[in-house]
Tab-separated table of C-alpha atoms in Angstrom:
chain	number	residue	atom	x	y	z
B	47	MET	CA	110.658	53.277	29.233
B	48	PHE	CA	107.775	52.085	31.453
B	49	GLY	CA	104.299	50.818	30.883
B	50	CYS	CA	101.229	50.376	33.249
B	51	LEU	CA	98.395	48.009	32.720
B	52	VAL	CA	95.064	47.782	34.422
B	53	ALA	CA	92.475	45.271	33.500
B	54	GLY	CA	89.753	46.625	31.221
B	55	ARG	CA	91.795	49.794	30.395
B	56	LEU	CA	94.141	50.708	27.692
B	57	VAL	CA	97.893	50.227	28.313
B	58	GLN	CA	99.595	53.445	29.654
B	59	THR	CA	102.965	54.209	28.325
B	60	ASP	CA	102.708	57.976	28.867
B	61	ALA	CA	104.546	58.187	32.242
B	62	VAL	CA	105.062	61.796	33.488
B	63	GLN	CA	108.773	62.289	34.332
B	64	VAL	CA	108.852	64.517	37.523
B	65	SER	CA	112.573	64.219	37.962
B	66	PRO	CA	115.536	62.629	36.067
B	67	ASP	CA	114.833	59.300	37.688
B	68	LYS	CA	111.181	59.523	38.822
B	69	PHE	CA	108.211	58.481	36.589
B	70	VAL	CA	104.498	58.663	37.539
B	71	PHE	CA	101.400	57.287	35.947
B	72	ASN	CA	97.862	58.725	36.766
B	73	LEU	CA	95.152	56.272	37.571
B	74	PRO	CA	91.673	57.879	37.604
B	75	ASP	CA	88.837	55.896	39.407
B	76	TYR	CA	91.358	53.707	41.476
B	77	GLU	CA	88.533	52.490	43.615
B	78	ASN	CA	87.543	50.069	40.816
B	79	VAL	CA	91.149	48.823	40.301
B	80	ASN	CA	92.269	45.491	41.910
B	81	HIS	CA	95.643	44.822	40.301
B	82	VAL	CA	98.250	46.831	38.490
B	83	VAL	CA	100.970	45.550	36.177
B	84	VAL	CA	104.154	47.721	35.844
B	85	PHE	CA	106.604	46.747	33.116
B	86	MET	CA	109.626	47.806	31.105
B	87	LEU	CA	108.813	48.778	27.428
B	88	GLY	CA	112.097	47.176	26.272
B	89	THR	CA	113.275	50.386	24.526
B	90	ILE	CA	115.625	51.544	27.345
B	91	PRO	CA	117.076	49.241	29.840
B	92	PHE	CA	118.045	50.196	33.529
B	93	PRO	CA	121.701	51.245	33.770
B	94	ALA	CA	123.883	48.579	35.143
B	95	GLY	CA	123.283	48.054	38.951
B	96	MET	CA	119.885	49.915	38.825
B	97	GLY	CA	116.334	48.969	39.139
B	98	GLY	CA	112.868	50.721	39.553
B	99	ALA	CA	111.102	50.919	42.930
B	100	VAL	CA	107.334	50.725	42.177
B	101	TYR	CA	105.101	52.869	44.442
B	102	PHE	CA	101.244	53.526	44.649
B	103	SER	CA	99.633	56.569	45.809
B	104	PHE	CA	96.025	57.325	46.544
B	105	PRO	CA	94.306	60.376	48.312
B	106	ASP	CA	94.151	60.025	52.009
B	107	PRO	CA	90.447	60.179	52.846
B	108	VAL	CA	91.363	62.195	56.065
B	109	SER	CA	93.986	64.646	55.064
B	110	GLY	CA	93.214	64.580	51.255
B	111	GLY	CA	96.991	64.467	50.703
B	112	PRO	CA	98.658	61.577	48.772
B	113	VAL	CA	99.732	58.505	50.593
B	114	TRP	CA	102.581	56.707	48.966
B	115	GLN	CA	103.154	53.070	49.572
B	116	LEU	CA	106.015	50.671	48.244
B	117	LEU	CA	104.647	47.719	46.189
B	118	GLY	CA	107.897	46.183	45.061
B	119	PHE	CA	110.380	46.641	42.168
B	120	ILE	CA	111.211	45.716	38.583
B	121	THR	CA	114.801	45.180	37.150
B	122	ASN	CA	116.290	44.353	33.666
B	123	ASP	CA	116.147	40.591	34.930
B	124	LYS	CA	112.589	40.927	36.071
B	125	PRO	CA	111.106	43.600	33.668
B	126	SER	CA	107.533	43.216	34.733
B	127	ALA	CA	105.485	42.704	37.961
B	128	ILE	CA	101.784	42.532	39.110
B	129	PHE	CA	100.685	44.207	42.179
B	130	LYS	CA	97.509	43.896	44.136
B	131	ILE	CA	96.221	47.371	45.278
B	132	SER	CA	92.641	46.604	46.327
B	133	GLY	CA	93.806	45.581	49.783
B	134	LEU	CA	95.877	48.678	50.571
B	135	LYS	CA	94.681	50.646	53.532
B	136	ALA	CA	94.608	54.368	53.704
B	137	GLY	CA	96.845	56.149	56.088
B	138	GLU	CA	99.520	53.476	55.934
B	139	GLY	CA	102.109	55.311	53.816
B	140	GLY	CA	105.844	55.571	54.372
B	141	ALA	CA	108.843	57.367	53.063
B	142	HIS	CA	108.811	57.891	49.316
B	143	PRO	CA	111.037	59.560	46.853
B	144	PHE	CA	108.266	61.574	44.924
B	145	GLY	CA	108.015	64.683	46.842
B	146	ALA	CA	104.786	66.551	46.094
B	147	ALA	CA	104.028	64.803	42.825
B	148	SER	CA	100.338	64.426	43.134
B	149	SER	CA	97.332	64.676	40.857
B	150	GLY	CA	95.385	66.602	43.323
B	151	SER	CA	92.185	64.918	42.136
B	152	PRO	CA	90.203	63.019	44.837
B	153	SER	CA	89.233	60.267	42.398
B	154	ALA	CA	92.856	59.614	40.949
B	155	ALA	CA	95.685	57.634	42.230
B	156	GLN	CA	99.285	57.436	41.089
B	157	VAL	CA	101.719	54.582	40.262
B	158	GLY	CA	105.264	55.804	40.519
B	159	VAL	CA	108.553	54.170	39.408
B	160	SER	CA	111.754	55.459	41.118
B	161	VAL	CA	115.185	54.461	39.587
B	162	GLU	CA	117.442	53.226	42.457
B	163	ALA	CA	120.421	51.168	43.023
B	164	LEU	CA	119.748	47.367	43.234
B	165	GLU	CA	121.364	47.169	46.537
B	166	GLN	CA	118.849	49.755	47.970
B	167	LEU	CA	115.801	48.052	46.200
B	168	VAL	CA	116.555	44.640	47.922
B	169	GLN	CA	116.533	46.140	51.426
B	170	GLN	CA	113.334	47.990	51.009
B	171	ILE	CA	110.094	46.183	52.430
B	172	PRO	CA	107.189	46.497	50.396
B	173	VAL	CA	103.485	46.667	51.755
B	174	SER	CA	102.598	43.055	52.502
B	175	SER	CA	99.086	43.331	51.154
B	176	ALA	CA	100.484	44.217	47.704
B	177	ALA	CA	101.842	40.841	47.184
B	178	VAL	CA	100.363	39.079	44.254
B	179	SER	CA	98.923	35.505	44.090
B	180	THR	CA	101.480	32.739	44.628
B	181	VAL	CA	101.535	29.161	43.452
B	182	ASP	CA	100.004	28.261	46.891
B	183	SER	CA	96.878	30.511	46.202
B	184	PHE	CA	96.659	28.893	42.805
B	185	LEU	CA	96.596	25.437	44.338
B	186	HIS	CA	94.059	26.792	46.680
B	187	PHE	CA	91.939	27.996	43.843
B	188	THR	CA	92.329	24.694	41.908
B	189	GLN	CA	91.257	22.805	45.058
B	190	LYS	CA	88.102	24.933	45.358
B	191	MET	CA	87.310	24.588	41.513
B	192	LEU	CA	87.657	20.789	41.682
B	193	ASP	CA	85.459	20.601	44.835
B	194	SER	CA	82.837	22.711	43.032
B	195	PHE	CA	83.093	20.422	39.912
B	196	TYR	CA	82.740	17.106	41.908
B	197	ASN	CA	79.562	18.698	43.869
B	198	PHE	CA	78.093	19.760	40.665
B	199	ALA	CA	78.650	16.395	38.838
B	200	SER	CA	77.475	14.554	41.834
B	201	SER	CA	74.081	16.437	42.031
B	202	PHE	CA	73.221	14.536	38.814
B	203	ALA	CA	73.947	11.109	40.219
B	204	VAL	CA	71.154	8.559	39.851
B	205	SER	CA	71.087	4.961	40.822
B	206	GLN	CA	71.053	2.165	38.307
B	207	ALA	CA	67.374	1.500	39.114
B	208	GLN	CA	66.552	5.071	38.312
B	209	MET	CA	68.368	5.085	34.891
B	210	THR	CA	66.297	5.250	31.705
B	211	PRO	CA	67.808	3.897	28.530
B	212	ASN	CA	69.060	6.924	26.391
B	213	PRO	CA	71.226	5.915	23.428
B	214	GLY	CA	72.465	9.421	22.997
B	215	GLU	CA	73.735	9.910	26.508
B	216	THR	CA	77.131	8.532	27.827
B	217	PHE	CA	77.206	7.622	31.593
B	218	ILE	CA	80.376	7.785	33.658
B	219	PRO	CA	80.325	6.090	37.032
B	220	SER	CA	80.705	8.595	39.673
B	221	SER	CA	83.057	6.318	41.548
B	222	CYS	CA	85.854	6.909	38.873
B	223	ILE	CA	85.422	10.712	39.270
B	224	LEU	CA	85.820	10.230	43.169
B	225	ARG	CA	88.898	8.098	42.691
B	226	TRP	CA	90.392	10.597	40.441
B	227	TYR	CA	89.549	13.457	42.786
B	228	GLU	CA	90.969	11.658	45.883
B	229	ASN	CA	94.207	10.808	43.788
B	230	PHE	CA	94.510	14.483	42.863
B	231	GLN	CA	94.148	15.456	46.636
B	232	ARG	CA	97.054	13.204	47.613
B	233	ARG	CA	99.156	14.696	44.853
B	234	MET	CA	98.539	18.178	45.961
B	235	ALA	CA	99.166	17.268	49.538
B	236	PHE	CA	102.404	15.720	48.500
B	237	TYR	CA	103.418	18.717	46.416
B	238	ASN	CA	102.564	21.057	49.437
B	239	PHE	CA	104.733	19.032	51.771
B	240	MET	CA	107.590	19.299	49.134
B	241	LEU	CA	107.201	23.047	49.240
B	242	LEU	CA	107.765	23.336	52.988
C-alpha cells in the first residue's frame, strides 16, 4: 500500500503492518538521511474520508526509547510527500499511535503511517522543522546561484585594451549579463511581492 524512499537507497515497499491501520518502515543509519519520501503505491487507495498520518521515530540519545514526531500526511488526492528529517531534534516527541512498535536498534529509525480520518489529519500539527522546501526557498537558491554565476563570469572580465585577438573565442560584453541579472532581480522582487 505504501512506499518509502531515501536518496541513495533502494525503494522500500516492505512496510511492517503493526496493526490493521498502522504501518512501519525501518530506516537503518538514519543519521545519514536528510529527507524521506512517503508515497502510496497505487494498488490500494485509502478508504473514503481517510488518509495517512506520517510519523518519524528515532532512538532518544538519553533514554534510548523511541521518540515519535508527526511529519505530515498523505491522502488519495495527495499520494506522496517529502519530509525533511535532518533538522528534527531529539526529545521533542509527542503523542503517537504506534505504541511500542520500535526497532530496538540504536542506529535505526522508523517511518510510520497511521490510517486516520481526514478531519483528524487536518487538525494535527506536524513538527515545523519537517516542512519541505517551498517555492520561496527555491527562489532563494536561484538568487544565490545567479549571484555565483555573475561573480564567476565577472572574474574573467578584461578591458578592451587587455584583449588579444582570438578568432576561436566569442566575447560577450559583461554589461549585457549585468542588465539581464538586474532585470531578473526586478522580476523576482515583483513575484515575491505578489506572493505576500
